[in-house]
XYZ file of C-alpha atoms in Angstrom:
617
model
C 185.334 -39.590 211.891
C 186.334 -40.801 208.185
C 190.110 -40.610 207.568
C 189.351 -40.744 203.604
C 188.597 -37.141 201.962
C 188.053 -36.287 198.317
C 190.731 -33.736 197.494
C 189.899 -30.288 196.333
C 189.771 -29.728 192.509
C 192.793 -27.167 192.547
C 194.852 -29.796 194.445
C 193.938 -32.557 192.190
C 195.097 -30.473 189.125
C 198.247 -29.926 190.683
C 198.869 -33.428 191.376
C 197.786 -34.184 187.827
C 200.259 -31.479 186.574
C 203.074 -33.455 188.092
C 202.759 -36.076 185.580
C 201.337 -33.902 182.599
C 203.634 -31.001 183.043
C 207.119 -32.325 183.494
C 209.050 -29.242 181.951
C 208.218 -26.361 179.763
C 208.436 -28.629 176.473
C 205.581 -30.628 177.896
C 203.521 -27.506 177.864
C 204.539 -26.653 174.538
C 203.638 -30.254 173.308
C 200.095 -30.278 174.807
C 199.253 -26.932 173.313
C 200.714 -27.960 169.766
C 198.549 -31.040 170.041
C 195.461 -28.945 170.790
C 196.042 -26.690 167.861
C 196.473 -29.558 165.343
C 193.381 -31.148 166.515
C 191.556 -27.824 166.149
C 192.423 -28.016 162.324
C 195.280 -25.102 162.464
C 197.177 -24.538 159.477
C 199.523 -22.122 161.028
C 201.207 -22.409 164.567
C 203.432 -19.975 166.090
C 205.451 -20.621 169.474
C 206.873 -17.769 171.243
C 209.200 -18.558 174.204
C 210.931 -16.248 176.924
C 213.280 -17.177 179.814
C 213.653 -20.986 178.804
C 209.866 -21.504 178.957
C 209.351 -20.489 182.703
C 208.609 -16.642 181.856
C 206.536 -17.147 178.909
C 205.189 -19.583 176.346
C 202.675 -18.346 173.964
C 201.053 -20.479 171.355
C 198.983 -18.824 168.523
C 197.187 -21.010 165.792
C 194.444 -20.018 163.203
C 192.323 -23.241 164.138
C 188.529 -23.372 164.600
C 188.540 -21.512 168.071
C 186.117 -21.521 170.927
C 183.086 -19.686 172.189
C 182.821 -18.566 175.780
C 181.391 -21.865 176.975
C 183.813 -23.849 175.403
C 186.704 -21.754 177.179
C 185.284 -22.337 180.386
C 184.678 -26.063 179.925
C 188.069 -26.575 178.603
C 189.284 -25.178 182.113
C 187.553 -28.096 183.865
C 189.327 -31.370 184.648
C 188.602 -33.928 181.795
C 186.570 -31.469 179.703
C 187.282 -32.619 176.203
C 185.473 -32.719 172.693
C 187.739 -35.687 171.564
C 185.666 -38.475 172.958
C 182.194 -38.910 174.261
C 181.473 -42.519 175.051
C 183.397 -45.740 176.358
C 183.885 -47.169 172.837
C 185.708 -43.779 171.627
C 188.622 -45.079 173.914
C 189.163 -48.303 171.657
C 189.914 -46.166 168.580
C 191.503 -42.721 169.393
C 192.343 -40.753 166.388
C 193.005 -37.301 168.071
C 196.257 -36.227 169.388
C 194.720 -35.087 172.717
C 191.639 -36.669 174.531
C 192.069 -36.876 178.271
C 191.143 -33.437 179.110
C 193.929 -32.980 181.706
C 196.474 -30.747 179.873
C 194.740 -27.215 180.071
C 193.835 -27.569 183.763
C 196.962 -29.063 184.870
C 198.748 -26.346 183.230
C 196.733 -23.632 184.417
C 197.155 -24.885 188.014
C 200.837 -24.204 188.072
C 200.914 -20.938 185.961
C 199.361 -17.879 185.036
C 197.477 -18.559 182.132
C 195.386 -16.268 179.562
C 193.350 -18.031 176.949
C 192.155 -15.842 173.946
C 189.987 -17.623 171.423
C 187.611 -16.610 168.558
C 185.511 -18.889 166.277
C 185.989 -18.541 162.419
C 182.455 -17.369 162.008
C 182.244 -15.065 165.197
C 182.555 -11.288 165.374
C 184.199 -11.328 168.598
C 186.394 -13.727 170.759
C 186.678 -14.519 174.404
C 189.578 -14.029 176.951
C 189.917 -15.870 180.113
C 192.453 -15.057 182.740
C 193.695 -17.706 185.374
C 196.193 -17.323 188.371
C 197.270 -20.682 189.363
C 194.049 -22.408 188.712
C 191.608 -19.730 189.789
C 189.708 -18.018 187.247
C 190.380 -14.408 187.726
C 188.283 -12.801 185.015
C 186.366 -13.618 181.532
C 185.353 -11.239 179.011
C 184.428 -10.768 175.409
C 187.332 -9.262 173.245
C 188.377 -8.407 169.818
C 190.958 -10.683 168.537
C 192.131 -12.571 165.668
C 190.392 -15.917 164.577
C 191.845 -18.857 166.274
C 193.130 -19.422 169.801
C 196.066 -17.774 171.708
C 197.143 -19.223 174.954
C 199.867 -17.396 177.010
C 201.445 -19.351 179.931
C 203.502 -16.975 182.268
C 205.688 -17.577 185.513
C 205.361 -21.496 185.063
C 205.649 -23.413 188.358
C 205.764 -20.271 190.212
C 203.558 -21.674 192.894
C 205.823 -24.738 193.130
C 209.433 -23.704 193.596
C 210.494 -27.164 194.388
C 209.656 -28.320 190.746
C 211.459 -25.279 189.201
C 214.432 -26.300 190.909
C 214.421 -29.652 189.358
C 214.612 -27.854 185.772
C 217.904 -27.964 183.901
C 219.700 -25.251 182.322
C 218.134 -22.693 180.059
C 219.739 -24.316 177.114
C 218.644 -27.786 177.927
C 215.040 -26.644 178.296
C 215.263 -24.881 174.980
C 216.654 -27.839 173.288
C 213.503 -29.987 174.418
C 211.187 -27.389 173.199
C 213.101 -27.422 169.933
C 212.809 -30.917 169.644
C 208.982 -30.946 170.325
C 208.452 -28.348 167.771
C 210.387 -30.210 165.049
C 208.721 -33.526 165.718
C 205.214 -32.185 165.060
C 206.363 -30.148 162.202
C 207.545 -33.478 160.654
C 204.068 -35.116 161.762
C 202.201 -32.297 160.055
C 203.987 -31.041 156.920
C 200.786 -29.332 155.805
C 201.168 -26.964 158.697
C 203.350 -23.869 158.915
C 205.654 -23.750 162.023
C 207.659 -20.855 163.572
C 209.310 -20.656 166.976
C 210.776 -17.532 168.461
C 212.974 -17.444 171.475
C 213.494 -14.401 173.187
C 212.377 -12.411 170.145
C 214.580 -14.212 167.875
C 213.172 -16.572 165.348
C 214.800 -19.992 165.474
C 212.589 -22.068 163.354
C 210.455 -21.206 160.373
C 208.827 -23.887 158.199
C 206.392 -22.770 155.737
C 204.206 -25.083 153.672
C 205.987 -24.543 150.281
C 208.250 -27.306 150.851
C 207.640 -31.131 150.835
C 208.138 -33.253 153.348
C 211.804 -34.141 152.373
C 212.815 -30.593 152.376
C 211.326 -29.872 155.819
C 213.377 -32.647 157.201
C 216.493 -31.735 155.533
C 216.158 -28.239 156.749
C 215.568 -29.809 160.442
C 218.500 -31.921 160.141
C 220.674 -29.488 158.605
C 221.214 -32.127 156.041
C 221.606 -31.521 152.325
C 222.285 -35.005 150.823
C 219.458 -37.418 149.272
C 217.208 -39.628 151.527
C 216.433 -43.311 151.349
C 212.656 -43.406 150.806
C 210.759 -45.955 152.868
C 207.287 -47.237 151.913
C 206.078 -50.847 152.849
C 202.818 -52.343 153.979
C 201.520 -55.697 154.857
C 200.671 -57.672 151.707
C 197.070 -57.494 150.825
C 196.166 -54.387 153.187
C 196.576 -50.637 153.122
C 197.380 -50.539 157.120
C 199.493 -51.017 158.685
C 202.069 -49.107 156.676
C 205.402 -47.548 157.202
C 206.650 -44.462 155.617
C 209.750 -42.345 156.045
C 212.974 -41.016 154.893
C 216.069 -42.170 156.176
C 219.585 -40.678 155.802
C 222.073 -42.955 154.098
C 223.921 -44.679 157.029
C 227.551 -43.354 155.834
C 226.306 -39.639 155.850
C 227.729 -37.655 158.555
C 225.179 -35.377 160.492
C 225.872 -32.555 162.937
C 225.418 -33.591 166.579
C 224.009 -36.686 167.916
C 220.824 -36.892 165.756
C 218.539 -39.684 166.226
C 215.778 -41.056 164.120
C 212.377 -39.403 164.516
C 209.513 -42.030 165.173
C 205.716 -41.322 164.446
C 202.659 -43.205 165.160
C 199.543 -41.914 163.482
C 200.790 -38.350 163.404
C 201.987 -38.600 167.187
C 205.505 -38.212 168.085
C 206.167 -41.145 170.503
C 209.161 -42.864 172.340
C 209.115 -46.571 171.892
C 212.114 -48.849 172.429
C 210.508 -51.762 170.331
C 210.351 -49.522 167.037
C 213.789 -48.385 167.691
C 215.015 -51.950 167.852
C 213.205 -52.566 164.696
C 215.085 -49.725 162.944
C 218.387 -50.826 164.204
C 217.714 -54.475 162.976
C 216.572 -53.145 159.642
C 220.012 -51.301 159.480
C 222.083 -54.264 160.796
C 225.273 -54.270 159.015
C 224.878 -50.826 157.393
C 225.345 -48.812 160.654
C 228.670 -48.679 162.290
C 228.910 -49.364 166.067
C 228.074 -46.259 168.154
C 226.461 -44.510 165.157
C 222.760 -43.990 165.178
C 219.966 -43.941 162.501
C 218.708 -40.666 161.578
C 215.710 -39.432 159.561
C 212.016 -39.845 159.925
C 209.753 -43.116 160.275
C 205.908 -42.844 160.266
C 203.850 -46.041 161.252
C 200.148 -45.786 160.014
C 197.804 -47.979 161.984
C 194.145 -48.745 162.372
C 193.372 -46.545 165.370
C 192.174 -49.835 167.158
C 195.303 -51.424 166.831
C 197.169 -48.965 169.055
C 196.571 -47.782 172.718
C 197.439 -44.426 173.337
C 195.916 -44.306 176.697
C 198.986 -45.699 178.707
C 200.253 -42.364 180.219
C 199.284 -38.962 180.723
C 202.121 -37.547 178.447
C 200.623 -39.762 175.710
C 204.350 -40.412 174.444
C 204.055 -44.029 175.389
C 201.815 -46.323 173.065
C 200.994 -50.105 173.216
C 200.569 -52.395 170.217
C 197.774 -55.040 169.752
C 200.393 -57.003 167.507
C 203.808 -55.810 168.813
C 205.901 -58.527 167.331
C 204.040 -58.196 163.830
C 204.722 -54.236 164.116
C 208.462 -55.045 164.794
C 208.972 -57.189 161.915
C 207.118 -54.905 159.731
C 209.541 -52.161 160.654
C 212.469 -54.360 160.129
C 211.080 -55.402 156.466
C 210.674 -51.677 155.568
C 214.004 -50.584 156.618
C 215.438 -53.573 154.648
C 213.392 -52.845 151.469
C 214.477 -49.333 151.759
C 218.177 -50.269 151.949
C 217.921 -52.848 148.989
C 216.416 -49.851 146.786
C 219.025 -47.667 147.921
C 221.405 -50.497 146.670
C 220.132 -50.466 143.352
C 220.023 -46.590 142.885
C 223.587 -46.475 144.031
C 224.630 -49.122 141.453
C 222.537 -47.146 138.752
C 224.629 -44.012 139.659
C 227.832 -45.715 139.411
C 227.116 -47.529 136.015
C 224.865 -45.089 134.324
C 222.292 -47.736 134.065
C 218.423 -47.785 134.226
C 217.005 -49.620 137.488
C 217.403 -53.640 137.339
C 214.090 -55.349 137.191
C 213.203 -57.068 140.257
C 212.729 -60.752 140.200
C 208.882 -61.658 140.738
C 208.019 -63.324 144.209
C 205.571 -66.011 144.573
C 203.214 -63.631 146.407
C 203.615 -60.178 144.996
C 202.918 -57.313 147.392
C 200.104 -54.836 146.349
C 202.443 -51.926 146.926
C 205.110 -53.223 144.777
C 206.595 -51.019 142.197
C 206.086 -52.296 138.628
C 209.263 -53.856 137.045
C 211.720 -51.117 135.848
C 213.531 -50.945 132.516
C 216.395 -53.285 131.889
C 219.944 -52.031 132.548
C 221.688 -50.359 129.592
C 224.772 -52.537 130.103
C 224.825 -56.297 130.803
C 227.703 -56.958 133.242
C 230.297 -59.283 131.510
C 230.044 -62.774 132.111
C 232.435 -64.109 134.787
C 234.658 -67.368 134.895
C 233.592 -69.458 137.808
C 236.479 -68.983 140.315
C 238.977 -66.379 141.587
C 241.341 -65.475 144.088
C 238.329 -63.694 145.330
C 236.778 -66.997 145.932
C 239.362 -68.460 148.157
C 237.117 -71.226 149.251
C 236.753 -72.720 146.107
C 238.767 -75.928 144.943
C 241.302 -75.325 142.370
C 239.748 -75.041 138.766
C 240.761 -77.043 135.808
C 243.170 -74.919 133.788
C 243.287 -75.012 129.936
C 246.472 -74.841 127.950
C 245.092 -72.087 125.780
C 245.075 -68.645 127.624
C 241.921 -66.501 127.306
C 242.306 -63.449 124.937
C 242.530 -60.045 126.330
C 239.499 -59.077 124.966
C 237.279 -61.230 126.773
C 236.071 -60.798 130.370
C 238.761 -60.993 132.921
C 239.418 -64.415 134.297
C 239.311 -65.406 137.920
C 242.827 -65.958 139.336
C 243.989 -68.527 141.788
C 246.004 -67.150 144.646
C 249.265 -68.960 143.356
C 248.692 -67.263 139.748
C 248.229 -63.866 141.632
C 251.655 -64.188 143.475
C 253.292 -64.785 140.162
C 251.898 -61.795 138.790
C 253.372 -59.651 141.404
C 256.772 -57.718 140.723
C 259.845 -59.046 142.408
C 260.924 -55.779 143.644
C 258.801 -53.963 146.640
C 255.970 -51.840 145.599
C 255.762 -48.270 147.002
C 252.519 -48.065 148.978
C 251.700 -44.646 147.621
C 251.925 -45.571 144.164
C 248.891 -45.837 141.879
C 248.648 -48.527 139.072
C 249.032 -47.090 135.598
C 246.837 -49.865 134.155
C 243.362 -48.690 133.065
C 240.649 -50.822 131.826
C 236.834 -50.777 131.716
C 234.927 -53.983 132.503
C 231.281 -54.983 132.328
C 230.411 -53.055 135.386
C 230.925 -49.626 133.648
C 233.723 -48.310 135.837
C 237.117 -47.340 134.250
C 239.810 -48.739 136.550
C 242.663 -45.905 137.522
C 244.486 -48.123 139.825
C 245.031 -49.350 143.433
C 246.238 -46.760 146.008
C 248.006 -47.928 149.224
C 247.195 -51.690 148.261
C 243.652 -51.014 149.804
C 241.817 -48.372 147.710
C 240.804 -49.053 144.244
C 240.408 -45.958 142.251
C 237.757 -45.699 139.454
C 236.178 -43.312 137.025
C 232.676 -43.231 136.374
C 230.309 -41.148 134.257
C 229.717 -38.693 137.176
C 233.323 -38.668 138.531
C 235.801 -40.294 140.812
C 234.907 -43.373 142.821
C 237.109 -44.733 145.608
C 236.552 -48.516 146.876
C 237.891 -50.101 149.886
C 238.874 -53.584 148.591
C 238.739 -55.289 152.056
C 235.010 -53.862 152.847
C 233.786 -54.576 149.472
C 235.089 -58.237 149.643
C 233.922 -58.713 152.985
C 230.399 -57.653 152.385
C 230.276 -60.182 149.253
C 231.653 -63.039 151.457
C 229.190 -62.297 154.247
C 226.090 -62.294 151.952
C 227.267 -65.751 150.434
C 227.869 -67.189 153.842
C 224.475 -66.143 155.302
C 222.684 -67.409 152.135
C 224.515 -70.833 152.629
C 224.007 -70.941 156.465
C 220.304 -70.209 156.119
C 219.994 -72.958 153.747
C 222.052 -75.269 155.829
C 224.745 -75.850 153.132
C 227.912 -73.758 153.963
C 230.648 -75.237 151.612
C 233.189 -77.066 153.820
C 236.897 -78.006 153.340
C 238.125 -81.304 154.766
C 241.414 -81.096 156.359
C 243.956 -83.678 155.281
C 245.333 -83.658 158.563
C 242.618 -83.168 161.195
C 243.655 -80.784 164.261
C 242.940 -81.708 167.868
C 242.216 -78.848 170.375
C 241.898 -78.898 174.020
C 239.064 -76.660 175.513
C 238.197 -75.378 178.842
C 235.267 -76.720 180.605
C 233.324 -73.550 179.733
C 233.990 -73.847 176.342
C 232.960 -77.500 176.120
C 229.593 -76.656 177.223
C 229.300 -73.992 174.441
C 230.226 -76.836 171.936
C 227.406 -78.988 173.488
C 224.941 -76.187 173.621
C 225.629 -74.617 170.151
C 226.786 -77.752 168.447
C 223.914 -77.413 165.743
C 224.938 -73.815 164.922
C 228.624 -74.573 164.810
C 227.991 -77.464 162.499
C 225.744 -75.211 160.158
C 228.626 -72.911 160.053
C 230.865 -75.405 158.247
C 233.025 -76.971 160.961
C 233.030 -80.800 161.640
C 233.705 -81.444 165.257
C 234.018 -84.600 167.097
C 234.893 -85.484 170.751
C 238.158 -87.190 171.407
C 237.783 -87.858 175.070
C 237.538 -85.549 178.012
C 237.720 -81.966 176.667
C 239.475 -82.671 173.514
C 237.781 -82.134 170.275
C 238.860 -83.218 166.746
C 238.249 -80.598 164.064
C 237.944 -82.624 160.695
C 236.509 -79.692 158.561
C 236.155 -76.099 158.337
C 234.454 -73.357 156.285
C 236.208 -73.347 152.813
C 236.156 -69.576 152.985
C 238.543 -69.883 156.099
C 240.833 -72.526 154.748
C 243.811 -70.332 154.556
C 243.457 -69.703 158.486
C 244.307 -72.494 160.825
C 241.549 -74.520 161.744
C 242.046 -74.312 165.528
C 242.507 -70.355 165.449
C 239.407 -70.134 163.364
C 237.338 -72.330 165.783
C 238.504 -70.925 168.827
C 237.723 -67.252 167.526
C 234.001 -68.449 166.578
C 233.671 -70.123 169.817
C 234.725 -67.237 171.975
C 231.913 -65.168 170.659
C 229.067 -67.687 171.910
C 227.806 -66.463 175.367
C 226.634 -68.773 177.945
C 223.113 -68.101 177.520
C 221.368 -66.372 174.677
C 217.818 -65.797 173.755
C 216.379 -66.469 170.304
C 216.733 -62.877 168.991
C 219.949 -62.379 170.339
C 221.210 -65.819 169.169
C 220.246 -64.858 165.555
C 222.100 -61.583 165.687
C 225.262 -63.213 167.215
C 225.348 -65.845 164.464
C 225.314 -62.947 161.957
C 228.129 -61.360 163.853
C 230.009 -64.714 163.599
C 229.438 -64.966 159.822
C 230.756 -61.211 159.565
C 234.008 -62.235 161.608
C 234.473 -65.300 159.248
C 234.065 -63.121 156.249
C 236.382 -60.407 157.593
C 239.117 -63.036 158.049
C 238.600 -64.634 154.409
C 238.320 -61.313 152.569
C 241.330 -59.697 150.825
C 243.437 -57.423 153.164
C 244.846 -54.073 153.363
C 248.197 -54.506 151.658
C 247.117 -57.202 149.175
C 248.194 -55.957 145.737
C 245.544 -56.984 143.251
C 245.941 -57.183 139.509
C 243.609 -55.366 137.092
C 241.910 -58.594 136.514
C 241.084 -59.106 140.139
C 240.019 -55.629 140.515
C 237.707 -56.159 137.709
C 236.258 -59.346 138.905
C 235.478 -57.595 142.546
C 233.877 -54.764 140.959
C 231.828 -56.867 138.541
C 230.573 -58.936 141.512
C 230.000 -55.951 143.833
C 227.816 -54.220 141.300
C 225.581 -57.236 140.629
C 225.187 -57.831 144.333
C 221.779 -57.024 146.181
C 223.837 -55.647 148.997
C 227.276 -53.978 148.663
C 227.399 -50.529 149.844
C 228.735 -51.219 153.513
C 230.659 -54.006 155.014
C 228.987 -56.290 157.571
C 230.098 -54.136 160.463
C 228.721 -50.948 158.635
C 232.015 -49.343 157.447
C 231.118 -47.865 153.814
C 232.421 -49.680 150.878
C 233.126 -46.796 148.460
C 232.917 -42.839 148.420
C 231.993 -40.905 145.263
C 233.319 -37.372 144.110
C 231.506 -35.465 141.499
C 233.346 -33.736 138.954
C 232.194 -30.557 140.180
C 233.394 -31.143 143.764
C 236.986 -32.116 142.267
C 236.836 -28.841 140.363
C 236.370 -27.057 143.612
C 239.289 -28.596 145.158
C 241.336 -26.724 142.507
C 239.224 -23.646 142.627
C 238.197 -24.434 138.809
C 234.956 -23.022 137.355
């Protein structure tokens, strides 16, 4: 007698339910996807008992007749695909035909549906997968699906559910994700007769996202595509990296209107925000990847939350480029708000993108021309000084470190004082002074601007170092007296393994027998730090074995460390001229709003905010 037998349909559905119906939120997700596929413009979700007592989803979609109601209860009954070729380009959210029978097998389900042109609808009642009754009924147009006593016949599965609060948070997340995927559809969620979400169609996507995130600020718009093609395309809205959000909000990722979880796309977002997001902080906002249906495989898992991409490497690079381009646009808008100028025209590229915006108007005020050297460029060799001092009306001159020391008052300065000098430079900000030898206070046309001098200078130096590193031309400073350093065996191996990268960073190292090495040149930016200290600090950051991707990010981290050591420090008193020079360079830079470690460079306070501090109207 054969040991192999075909499982009964009801048992097969219960097995399938183990994959499709993980928790109440899984049910809500599947039913919302069916409503969207049915063309609904309004979806209402009602929850009781954390989703185990009742889940009711009401839509105004196209509805079903009696035959379709019966067929949707059959395993693999679907209207989304017909033949094998349809699997190669799936454009609908649902397609497997497993959700309804799987959910019905572990609950008491009632389906009521009426087509838009029909006079009457159909009601089908099922008890744990068995059809109890079906009949005609008077009902609203669209479909209503009720799920009661979820997992009532599988108590073991019910035991694995989390607390009511946790399960409701998962349901809340599902509803919000699909509300963002379909902003043209109205959504409402009622939990135990109390409305927790109400999103109508009168607001645009930005307003809907702001409501969902409980965020009142502006977003960074994302819109980028591959040159010469409509798809793939990345659109979205990002919360500026330094804007605080309540809770542990993470970025929401959609692919062709489908909410997914994908580590590769998440990594692309993080790479695009490298140097603008502090460690431990998460990117927030919405990212929507639009692809040709044939370039993405959604038939990977029954929950349809995992996908596979035909060109995953290209998609990753597209995400990174889209985020970086959005950040660059954010820098320009921030500069314009600080200086009160119109956007700067973008330099034309050799192969302009078809989606690139037209060049904007020229700035209303050109930054003043700057002398070539400054104490803010500590790597620079001493400049030739003329005997005739520059007039006070000209642009502020760069000052060498020695000159800056001479300008400092002989007595100790109070760290709480604010300099009384006020001067307006080519940057369009009026300097009020320096506070606590760390923050530069300025007045703009919009209000008060506070700048972290160390973070601002660190970003400028990092971008300069990075550009020099990529071109293989970091400025070196030859040591008058070379230094000898004794390394451990492990560090000696690092020198051998990463010798090319160390050389590109501006170090000149040669063996001196055994594990001894001679340092004859260092990066010019680090000339005020001992050569041995700088070299050992850089060497310590190299690991024993690195992938090419990890090596690239590590090299950026090392350059950021070098920039941090070379930048002006907290406690350095800057003269007005030095502050002017720093602001001029900062507001001409392509990237300036955050230091390479993600800390914000500046904060703005509007005149209205300041008035509120003192209860002025």
